[in-house]
Amino acid sequence: MTENSPSNPRKVIVVNGSPRKNWCTAQILHSARDGARDSGAEVEYVDLYDLTFSGCRSCLACKRKGIANPCKCYWNDGLSELLEKIYRSDVLITGAPIYFGEPAAGFRALFERLIFPALSYNDYSTQFRGRVDTTVFMPMNAPREYYDAHYVDRMNEFFAPMRFLNGKTERIPVCDTLQVSDYSKYDMRGFDGDHKKARHETEFPKILELAYQIGAGRR
Ligand SMILES: Cc1cc2nc3c(=O)[nH]c(=O)nc-3n(C[C@H](O)[C@H](O)[C@H](O)COP(=O)(O)O)c2cc1C
């Protein structure tokens, strides 16, 4: 872990991979941002869905022989600046809501663009020369038992390439989240709104506190 010092603060970048700017993923990441800021880190918060971008276009410019910087995404769009900022950070704290059993599409696009340039097609090692510690929060409707039975293996597989950023990698499932504030207003009989609300009140504050501590670099 990179220590904070006034002359060399930790560089923390926080990326909200949910299209909703104030719901579960965002609230967790706001807390992480606050923890980072209060610890004296240099912190930037980005709402991914404010940017205009696509996933990897398979231009393969990052695999051309003789390029100056192999660990760079050469496709130019609204993601380019963010990718460079992440590569220059000490810590990436991000969150991806789970859609259809996978991280949401915007996050997948970010992941492809961030990690593919790091992957060497010569020997499958990393071409990234820095080190970025990563934490990914994964809010989802699924209860913890469902996550353990059906999602955990595929998340481990999906996120394994995070190791190409050479840092500590951490994933935190956030299960059984509140999806709407008033379930009685929606056709959502598959969910017990009272249960969701009660869980949100007891469990979600613990996740916010955990995010704060992670942001502060205390765990
Ligand atoms: C299009 C869509 C697909 C979803 N698919 C799943 C799913 O497969 N499994 C799951 O547990 N939750 C699923 N959810 C629920 C979200 O993961 C959950 O509400 C999460 O808390 C959303 O994050 P947010 O509050 O930051 O928007 C889905 C939600 C949407 C909108």
PDB file of N, CA, C and O and ligand atoms in Angstrom, residues 18 20 23-26 97-101 139-142 151 177 179, ligand 1:
ATOM      1  N   SER A  18     -21.943   2.703 -12.273  1.00  0.00           N
ATOM      2  CA  SER A  18     -23.405   2.566 -12.364  1.00  0.00           C
ATOM      3  C   SER A  18     -23.964   3.758 -13.121  1.00  0.00           C
ATOM      4  O   SER A  18     -23.483   4.883 -12.946  1.00  0.00           O
ATOM      5  N   ARG A  20     -26.650   5.087 -12.428  1.00  0.00           N
ATOM      6  CA  ARG A  20     -27.354   5.916 -11.447  1.00  0.00           C
ATOM      7  C   ARG A  20     -26.325   6.639 -10.572  1.00  0.00           C
ATOM      8  O   ARG A  20     -25.443   6.032  -9.999  1.00  0.00           O
ATOM      9  N   TRP A  23     -27.419   6.152  -6.371  1.00  0.00           N
ATOM     10  CA  TRP A  23     -27.939   4.936  -5.768  1.00  0.00           C
ATOM     11  C   TRP A  23     -26.834   4.139  -5.101  1.00  0.00           C
ATOM     12  O   TRP A  23     -25.850   4.717  -4.656  1.00  0.00           O
ATOM     13  N   CYS A  24     -27.034   2.828  -4.997  1.00  0.00           N
ATOM     14  CA  CYS A  24     -26.153   2.041  -4.111  1.00  0.00           C
ATOM     15  C   CYS A  24     -24.678   2.176  -4.477  1.00  0.00           C
ATOM     16  O   CYS A  24     -23.839   2.510  -3.621  1.00  0.00           O
ATOM     17  N   THR A  25     -24.355   1.924  -5.753  1.00  0.00           N
ATOM     18  CA  THR A  25     -22.948   1.953  -6.162  1.00  0.00           C
ATOM     19  C   THR A  25     -22.363   3.331  -5.872  1.00  0.00           C
ATOM     20  O   THR A  25     -21.280   3.458  -5.296  1.00  0.00           O
ATOM     21  N   ALA A  26     -23.103   4.354  -6.273  1.00  0.00           N
ATOM     22  CA  ALA A  26     -22.616   5.730  -6.107  1.00  0.00           C
ATOM     23  C   ALA A  26     -22.436   6.078  -4.629  1.00  0.00           C
ATOM     24  O   ALA A  26     -21.423   6.674  -4.237  1.00  0.00           O
ATOM     25  N   PRO A  97     -22.582  -2.324 -10.798  1.00  0.00           N
ATOM     26  CA  PRO A  97     -23.773  -3.094 -10.474  1.00  0.00           C
ATOM     27  C   PRO A  97     -23.806  -4.354 -11.341  1.00  0.00           C
ATOM     28  O   PRO A  97     -23.274  -4.352 -12.448  1.00  0.00           O
ATOM     29  N   ILE A  98     -24.387  -5.404 -10.804  1.00  0.00           N
ATOM     30  CA  ILE A  98     -24.462  -6.660 -11.553  1.00  0.00           C
ATOM     31  C   ILE A  98     -25.748  -6.665 -12.363  1.00  0.00           C
ATOM     32  O   ILE A  98     -26.848  -6.536 -11.818  1.00  0.00           O
ATOM     33  N   TYR A  99     -25.565  -6.771 -13.687  1.00  0.00           N
ATOM     34  CA  TYR A  99     -26.699  -6.869 -14.612  1.00  0.00           C
ATOM     35  C   TYR A  99     -26.606  -8.232 -15.314  1.00  0.00           C
ATOM     36  O   TYR A  99     -25.589  -8.545 -15.934  1.00  0.00           O
ATOM     37  N   PHE A 100     -27.675  -9.000 -15.228  1.00  0.00           N
ATOM     38  CA  PHE A 100     -27.698 -10.325 -15.860  1.00  0.00           C
ATOM     39  C   PHE A 100     -26.454 -11.146 -15.507  1.00  0.00           C
ATOM     40  O   PHE A 100     -25.818 -11.767 -16.357  1.00  0.00           O
ATOM     41  N   GLY A 101     -26.126 -11.091 -14.227  1.00  0.00           N
ATOM     42  CA  GLY A 101     -25.045 -11.929 -13.729  1.00  0.00           C
ATOM     43  C   GLY A 101     -23.649 -11.499 -14.129  1.00  0.00           C
ATOM     44  O   GLY A 101     -22.690 -12.251 -13.922  1.00  0.00           O
ATOM     45  N   PRO A 139     -22.641  -4.218  -6.292  1.00  0.00           N
ATOM     46  CA  PRO A 139     -24.011  -4.256  -5.784  1.00  0.00           C
ATOM     47  C   PRO A 139     -24.905  -5.119  -6.677  1.00  0.00           C
ATOM     48  O   PRO A 139     -24.758  -5.116  -7.909  1.00  0.00           O
ATOM     49  N   MET A 140     -25.813  -5.826  -6.036  1.00  0.00           N
ATOM     50  CA  MET A 140     -26.704  -6.730  -6.798  1.00  0.00           C
ATOM     51  C   MET A 140     -27.942  -7.048  -5.973  1.00  0.00           C
ATOM     52  O   MET A 140     -27.929  -6.959  -4.739  1.00  0.00           O
ATOM     53  N   ASN A 141     -28.980  -7.467  -6.670  1.00  0.00           N
ATOM     54  CA  ASN A 141     -30.194  -7.915  -5.997  1.00  0.00           C
ATOM     55  C   ASN A 141     -30.000  -9.245  -5.284  1.00  0.00           C
ATOM     56  O   ASN A 141     -30.657  -9.524  -4.286  1.00  0.00           O
ATOM     57  N   ALA A 142     -29.149 -10.064  -5.823  1.00  0.00           N
ATOM     58  CA  ALA A 142     -29.018 -11.436  -5.325  1.00  0.00           C
ATOM     59  C   ALA A 142     -28.638 -11.448  -3.847  1.00  0.00           C
ATOM     60  O   ALA A 142     -27.763 -10.686  -3.425  1.00  0.00           O
ATOM     61  N   TYR A 151     -22.604 -16.894  -8.531  1.00  0.00           N
ATOM     62  CA  TYR A 151     -21.853 -15.782  -9.127  1.00  0.00           C
ATOM     63  C   TYR A 151     -20.359 -15.774  -8.794  1.00  0.00           C
ATOM     64  O   TYR A 151     -19.562 -15.257  -9.573  1.00  0.00           O
ATOM     65  N   THR A 177     -29.469  -5.622  -2.465  1.00  0.00           N
ATOM     66  CA  THR A 177     -29.556  -4.161  -2.369  1.00  0.00           C
ATOM     67  C   THR A 177     -30.986  -3.666  -2.573  1.00  0.00           C
ATOM     68  O   THR A 177     -31.833  -4.348  -3.155  1.00  0.00           O
ATOM     69  N   GLN A 179     -33.398  -1.584  -4.641  1.00  0.00           N
ATOM     70  CA  GLN A 179     -33.347  -1.138  -6.046  1.00  0.00           C
ATOM     71  C   GLN A 179     -34.201   0.100  -6.289  1.00  0.00           C
ATOM     72  O   GLN A 179     -33.906   0.902  -7.176  1.00  0.00           O
TER      73      GLN A 179
HETATM   74  C1  LIG B   1     -30.718  -4.255 -16.394  1.00  0.00           C
HETATM   75  C2  LIG B   1     -30.559  -4.789 -15.006  1.00  0.00           C
HETATM   76  C3  LIG B   1     -30.177  -6.103 -14.809  1.00  0.00           C
HETATM   77  C4  LIG B   1     -29.980  -6.608 -13.525  1.00  0.00           C
HETATM   78  N1  LIG B   1     -29.564  -7.901 -13.389  1.00  0.00           N
HETATM   79  C5  LIG B   1     -29.289  -8.384 -12.147  1.00  0.00           C
HETATM   80  C6  LIG B   1     -28.796  -9.713 -11.991  1.00  0.00           C
HETATM   81  O1  LIG B   1     -28.621 -10.474 -12.942  1.00  0.00           O
HETATM   82  N2  LIG B   1     -28.527 -10.140 -10.728  1.00  0.00           N
HETATM   83  C7  LIG B   1     -28.688  -9.343  -9.632  1.00  0.00           C
HETATM   84  O2  LIG B   1     -28.400  -9.788  -8.534  1.00  0.00           O
HETATM   85  N3  LIG B   1     -29.159  -8.070  -9.758  1.00  0.00           N
HETATM   86  C8  LIG B   1     -29.439  -7.578 -10.985  1.00  0.00           C
HETATM   87  N4  LIG B   1     -29.888  -6.271 -11.131  1.00  0.00           N
HETATM   88  C9  LIG B   1     -30.060  -5.430  -9.928  1.00  0.00           C
HETATM   89  C10 LIG B   1     -28.881  -4.474  -9.682  1.00  0.00           C
HETATM   90  O3  LIG B   1     -27.656  -5.146  -9.734  1.00  0.00           O
HETATM   91  C11 LIG B   1     -29.030  -3.825  -8.309  1.00  0.00           C
HETATM   92  O4  LIG B   1     -30.263  -3.133  -8.236  1.00  0.00           O
HETATM   93  C12 LIG B   1     -27.885  -2.867  -8.001  1.00  0.00           C
HETATM   94  O5  LIG B   1     -27.970  -2.440  -6.669  1.00  0.00           O
HETATM   95  C13 LIG B   1     -27.922  -1.644  -8.917  1.00  0.00           C
HETATM   96  O6  LIG B   1     -26.927  -0.720  -8.571  1.00  0.00           O
HETATM   97  P1  LIG B   1     -27.307   0.833  -8.354  1.00  0.00           P
HETATM   98  O7  LIG B   1     -28.162   0.859  -7.117  1.00  0.00           O
HETATM   99  O8  LIG B   1     -26.011   1.503  -8.173  1.00  0.00           O
HETATM  100  O9  LIG B   1     -28.036   1.269  -9.553  1.00  0.00           O
HETATM  101  C14 LIG B   1     -30.154  -5.759 -12.400  1.00  0.00           C
HETATM  102  C15 LIG B   1     -30.562  -4.424 -12.606  1.00  0.00           C
HETATM  103  C16 LIG B   1     -30.763  -3.954 -13.888  1.00  0.00           C
HETATM  104  C17 LIG B   1     -31.204  -2.507 -14.079  1.00  0.00           C
END
